[in-house]
CSV table of C-alpha atoms in Angstrom, one decimal:
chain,number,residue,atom,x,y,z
A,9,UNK,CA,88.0,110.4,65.5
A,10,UNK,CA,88.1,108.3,62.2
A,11,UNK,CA,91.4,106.9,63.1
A,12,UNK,CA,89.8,106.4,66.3
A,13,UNK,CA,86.7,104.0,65.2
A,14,UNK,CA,89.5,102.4,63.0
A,15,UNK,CA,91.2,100.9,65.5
A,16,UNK,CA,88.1,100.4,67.8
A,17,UNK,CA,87.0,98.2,64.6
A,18,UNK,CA,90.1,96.4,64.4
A,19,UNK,CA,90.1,92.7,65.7
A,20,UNK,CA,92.3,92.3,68.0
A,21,UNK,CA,95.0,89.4,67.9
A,22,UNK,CA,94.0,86.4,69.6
A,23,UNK,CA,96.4,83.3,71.4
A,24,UNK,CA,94.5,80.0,71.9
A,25,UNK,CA,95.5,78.0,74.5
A,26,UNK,CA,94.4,74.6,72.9
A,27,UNK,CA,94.8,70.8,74.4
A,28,UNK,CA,96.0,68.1,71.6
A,29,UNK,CA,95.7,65.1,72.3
A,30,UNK,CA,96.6,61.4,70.4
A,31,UNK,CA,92.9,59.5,70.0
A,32,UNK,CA,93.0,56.4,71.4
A,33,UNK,CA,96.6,57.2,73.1
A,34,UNK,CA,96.9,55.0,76.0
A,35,UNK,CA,98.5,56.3,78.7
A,36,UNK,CA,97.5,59.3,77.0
A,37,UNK,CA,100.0,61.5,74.8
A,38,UNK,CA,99.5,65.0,74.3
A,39,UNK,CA,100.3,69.0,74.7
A,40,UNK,CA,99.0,72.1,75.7
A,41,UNK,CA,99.8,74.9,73.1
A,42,UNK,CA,99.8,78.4,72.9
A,43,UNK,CA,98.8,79.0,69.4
A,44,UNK,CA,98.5,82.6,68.0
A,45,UNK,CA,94.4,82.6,66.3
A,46,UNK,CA,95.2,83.6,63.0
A,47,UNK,CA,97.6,81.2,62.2
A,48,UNK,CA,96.7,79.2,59.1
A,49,UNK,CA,96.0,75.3,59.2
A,50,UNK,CA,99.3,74.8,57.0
A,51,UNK,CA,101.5,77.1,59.6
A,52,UNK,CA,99.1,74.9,62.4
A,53,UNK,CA,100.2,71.9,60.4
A,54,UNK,CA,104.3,73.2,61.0
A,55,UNK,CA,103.2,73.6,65.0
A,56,UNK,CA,101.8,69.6,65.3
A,57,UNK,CA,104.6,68.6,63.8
A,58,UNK,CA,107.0,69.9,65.4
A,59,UNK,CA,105.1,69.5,68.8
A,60,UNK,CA,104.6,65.7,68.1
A,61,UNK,CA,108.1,65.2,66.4
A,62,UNK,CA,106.7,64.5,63.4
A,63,UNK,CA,108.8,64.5,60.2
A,64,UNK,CA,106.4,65.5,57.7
A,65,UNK,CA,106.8,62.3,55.6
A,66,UNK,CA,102.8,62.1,55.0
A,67,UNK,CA,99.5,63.0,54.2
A,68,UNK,CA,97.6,65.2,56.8
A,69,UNK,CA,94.3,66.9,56.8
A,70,UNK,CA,92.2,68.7,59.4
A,71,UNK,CA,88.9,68.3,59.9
A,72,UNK,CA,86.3,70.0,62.2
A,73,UNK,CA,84.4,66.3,63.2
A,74,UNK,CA,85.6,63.5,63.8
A,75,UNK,CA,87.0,62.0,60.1
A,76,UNK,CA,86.2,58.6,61.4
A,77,UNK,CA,82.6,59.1,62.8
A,78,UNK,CA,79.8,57.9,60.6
A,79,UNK,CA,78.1,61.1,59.3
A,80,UNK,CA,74.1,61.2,60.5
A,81,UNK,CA,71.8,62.0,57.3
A,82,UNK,CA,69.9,65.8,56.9
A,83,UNK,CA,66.8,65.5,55.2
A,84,UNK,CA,67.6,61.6,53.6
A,85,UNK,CA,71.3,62.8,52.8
A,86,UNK,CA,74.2,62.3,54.0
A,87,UNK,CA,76.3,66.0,54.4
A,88,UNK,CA,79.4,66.8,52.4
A,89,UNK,CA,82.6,66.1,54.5
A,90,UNK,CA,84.5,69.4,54.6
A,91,UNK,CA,88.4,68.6,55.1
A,92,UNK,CA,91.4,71.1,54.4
A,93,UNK,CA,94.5,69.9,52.7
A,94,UNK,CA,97.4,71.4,51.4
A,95,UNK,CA,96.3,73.4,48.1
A,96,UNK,CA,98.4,71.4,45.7
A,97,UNK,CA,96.1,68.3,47.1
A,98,UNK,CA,92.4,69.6,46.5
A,99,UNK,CA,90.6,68.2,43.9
A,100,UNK,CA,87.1,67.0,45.1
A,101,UNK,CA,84.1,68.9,45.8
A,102,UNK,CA,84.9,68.6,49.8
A,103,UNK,CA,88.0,69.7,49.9
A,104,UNK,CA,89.6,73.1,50.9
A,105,UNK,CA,93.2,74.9,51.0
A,106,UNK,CA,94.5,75.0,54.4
A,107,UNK,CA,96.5,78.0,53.5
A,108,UNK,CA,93.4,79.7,53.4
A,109,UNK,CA,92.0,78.8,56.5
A,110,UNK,CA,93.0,79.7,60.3
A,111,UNK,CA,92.8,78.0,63.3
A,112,UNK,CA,90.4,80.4,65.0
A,113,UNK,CA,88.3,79.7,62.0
A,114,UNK,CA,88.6,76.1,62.2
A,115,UNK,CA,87.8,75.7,66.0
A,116,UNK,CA,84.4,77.8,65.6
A,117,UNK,CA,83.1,75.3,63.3
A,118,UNK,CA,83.6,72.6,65.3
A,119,UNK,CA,82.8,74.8,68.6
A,120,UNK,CA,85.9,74.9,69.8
A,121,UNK,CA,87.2,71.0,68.9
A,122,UNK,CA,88.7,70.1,65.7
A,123,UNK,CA,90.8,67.2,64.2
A,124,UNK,CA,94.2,66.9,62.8
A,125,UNK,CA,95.3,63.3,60.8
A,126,UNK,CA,98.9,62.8,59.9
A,127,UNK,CA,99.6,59.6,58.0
A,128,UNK,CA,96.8,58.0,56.6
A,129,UNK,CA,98.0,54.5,56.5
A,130,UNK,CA,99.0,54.9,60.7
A,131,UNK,CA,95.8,57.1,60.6
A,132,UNK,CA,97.7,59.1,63.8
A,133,UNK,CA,94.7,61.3,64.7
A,134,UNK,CA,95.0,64.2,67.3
A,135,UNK,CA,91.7,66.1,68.6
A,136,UNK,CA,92.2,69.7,69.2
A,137,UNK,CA,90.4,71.1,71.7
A,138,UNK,CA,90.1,75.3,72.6
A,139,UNK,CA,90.8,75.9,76.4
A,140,UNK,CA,91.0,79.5,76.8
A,141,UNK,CA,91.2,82.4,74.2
A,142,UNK,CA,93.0,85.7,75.1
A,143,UNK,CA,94.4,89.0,73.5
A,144,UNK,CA,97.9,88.4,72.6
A,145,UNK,CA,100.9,90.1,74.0
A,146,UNK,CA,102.9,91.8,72.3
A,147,UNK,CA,106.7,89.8,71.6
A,148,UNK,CA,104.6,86.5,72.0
A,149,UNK,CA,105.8,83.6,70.1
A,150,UNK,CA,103.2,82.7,67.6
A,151,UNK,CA,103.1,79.0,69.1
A,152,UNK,CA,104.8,77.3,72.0
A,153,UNK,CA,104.7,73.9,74.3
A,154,UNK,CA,103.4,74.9,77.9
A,155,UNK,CA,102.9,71.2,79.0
A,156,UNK,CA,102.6,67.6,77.9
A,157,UNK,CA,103.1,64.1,78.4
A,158,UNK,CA,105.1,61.6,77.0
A,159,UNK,CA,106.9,61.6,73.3
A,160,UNK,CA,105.3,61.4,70.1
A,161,UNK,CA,105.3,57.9,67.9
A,162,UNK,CA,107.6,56.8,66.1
A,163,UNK,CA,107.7,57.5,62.6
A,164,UNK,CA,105.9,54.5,59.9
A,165,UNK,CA,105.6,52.5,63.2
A,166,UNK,CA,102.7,50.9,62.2
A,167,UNK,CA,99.5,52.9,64.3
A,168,UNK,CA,99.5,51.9,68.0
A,169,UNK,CA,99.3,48.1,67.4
A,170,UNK,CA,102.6,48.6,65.8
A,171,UNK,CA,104.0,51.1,68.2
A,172,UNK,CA,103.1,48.9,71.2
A,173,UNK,CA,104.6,45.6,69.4
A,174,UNK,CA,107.6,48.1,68.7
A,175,UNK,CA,107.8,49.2,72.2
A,176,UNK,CA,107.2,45.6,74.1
A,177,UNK,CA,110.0,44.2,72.2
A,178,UNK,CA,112.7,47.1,73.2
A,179,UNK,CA,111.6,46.4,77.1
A,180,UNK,CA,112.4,42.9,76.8
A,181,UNK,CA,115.7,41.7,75.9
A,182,UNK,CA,114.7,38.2,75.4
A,183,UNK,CA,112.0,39.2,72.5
A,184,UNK,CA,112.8,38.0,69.3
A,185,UNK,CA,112.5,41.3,68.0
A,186,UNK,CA,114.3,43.1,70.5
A,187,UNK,CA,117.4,43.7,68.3
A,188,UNK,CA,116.1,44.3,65.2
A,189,UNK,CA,114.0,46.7,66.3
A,190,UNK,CA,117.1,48.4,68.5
A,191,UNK,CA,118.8,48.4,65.7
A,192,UNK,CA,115.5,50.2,63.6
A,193,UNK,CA,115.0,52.7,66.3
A,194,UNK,CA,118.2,53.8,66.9
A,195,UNK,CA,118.5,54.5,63.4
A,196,UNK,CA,115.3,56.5,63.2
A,197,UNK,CA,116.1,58.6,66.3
A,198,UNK,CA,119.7,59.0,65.7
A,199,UNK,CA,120.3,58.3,69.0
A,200,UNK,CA,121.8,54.8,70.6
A,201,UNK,CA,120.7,56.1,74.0
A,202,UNK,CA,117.6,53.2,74.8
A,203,UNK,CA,114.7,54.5,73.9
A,204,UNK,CA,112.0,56.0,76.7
A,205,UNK,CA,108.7,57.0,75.3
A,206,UNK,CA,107.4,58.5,78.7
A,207,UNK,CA,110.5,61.5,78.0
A,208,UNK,CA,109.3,64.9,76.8
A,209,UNK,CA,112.2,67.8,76.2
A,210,UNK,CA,109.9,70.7,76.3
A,211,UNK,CA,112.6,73.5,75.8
A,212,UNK,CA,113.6,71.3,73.0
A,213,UNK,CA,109.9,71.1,71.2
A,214,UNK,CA,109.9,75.2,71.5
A,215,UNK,CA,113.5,75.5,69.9
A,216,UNK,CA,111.9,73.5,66.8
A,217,UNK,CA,109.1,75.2,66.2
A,218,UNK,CA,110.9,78.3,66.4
A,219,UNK,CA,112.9,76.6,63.4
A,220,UNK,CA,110.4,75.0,61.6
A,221,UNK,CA,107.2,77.3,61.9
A,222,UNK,CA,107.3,80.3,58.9
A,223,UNK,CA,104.5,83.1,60.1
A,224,UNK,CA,103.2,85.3,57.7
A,225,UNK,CA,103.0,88.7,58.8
């Protein structure tokens, strides 16, 4: 009977289906994610990335508001602004270790929307959003693609004025730009193919986050 209540205690393993989508995206660029619950915001941070096609060459943090919404005052002050960095990066009174935190966690404080930023001079901001929570299966991968729309960014492409500049210049041979920023594209991509930023290779998106994302068990 003891072992019994045990396991009736036990929280059961969770999978979050969460939407994540680019703020301010336009047409809009995001993914549907099957995210195991207990995965901590650093392991989370491993999932955007490689769901985005990031190459984790900057600053991130997640937040459960809106990091650019002006905070409202409570009683005559303004609240402290909790964000969760990597631990190495914490040093003021706000700030938390993601490796402490999951995303279950993370969602419930903001119930059931949260926000990831990933470079904060291109200030890319993604808005999580919970969808549907469910017991996890047993041989599930702790985080997959299910769905989607178009690629991620480009790398230190300047935010979307830049990434729009970038991307009206390759469409049009006759821009002054148009071969330099070939040229700087191809090189960032690796790819000489022309660039398409409506493509999406799911099945490729799953293979690197089974690379890239560590789970501690």
């Amino acid at each position: 009977m003891e072992n019994g209540n045990a396991a009736m205690g036990a929280k059961p393993e969770s999978m979050l289906e969460v939407r994540v989508e680019l703020v301010d995206s336009e047409p809009k660029i995001w993914r549907q994610l099957e995210v195991r619950g207990s995965l901590t915001l650093d392991q989370v941070h491993q999932v955007l990335q490689a769901a985005f096609g990031w190459e984790d060459m900057h600053l991130h943090r997640f937040t459960a508001d809106d990091p650019f919404a002006p905070l409202r005052p409570v009683n005559g002050e303004v609240p402290e602004a909790l964000q969760w960095l990597p631990r190495r990066e914490c040093d003021e009174p706000g700030e938390r270790p993601e490796e402490d935190f999951s995303l279950e966690q993370l969602l419930a404080l903001g119930a059931g929307a949260a926000f990831y930023e990933y470079d904060f001079g291109d200030n890319w901001l993604h808005r999580l959003e919970l969808v549907t929570q469910s017991p996890a299966n047993e041989g599930t991968p702790p985080a997959s693609v299910i769905d989607g729309a178009r690629r991620g960014p480009l790398e230190d492409s300047g935010g979307f004025p830049g990434y729009e500049e970038i991307l009206e210049a390759l469409a049009d041979p006759a821009h002054p730009d148009h071969a330099e920023y070939s040229e700087w594209v191809a090189e960032i991509t690796g790819s000489a193919e022309p660039f398409d930023p409506a493509f999406l290779d799911i099945p490729a998106l799953n293979q690197a986050l089974i690379a890239q994302v560590q789970v501690r068990e």
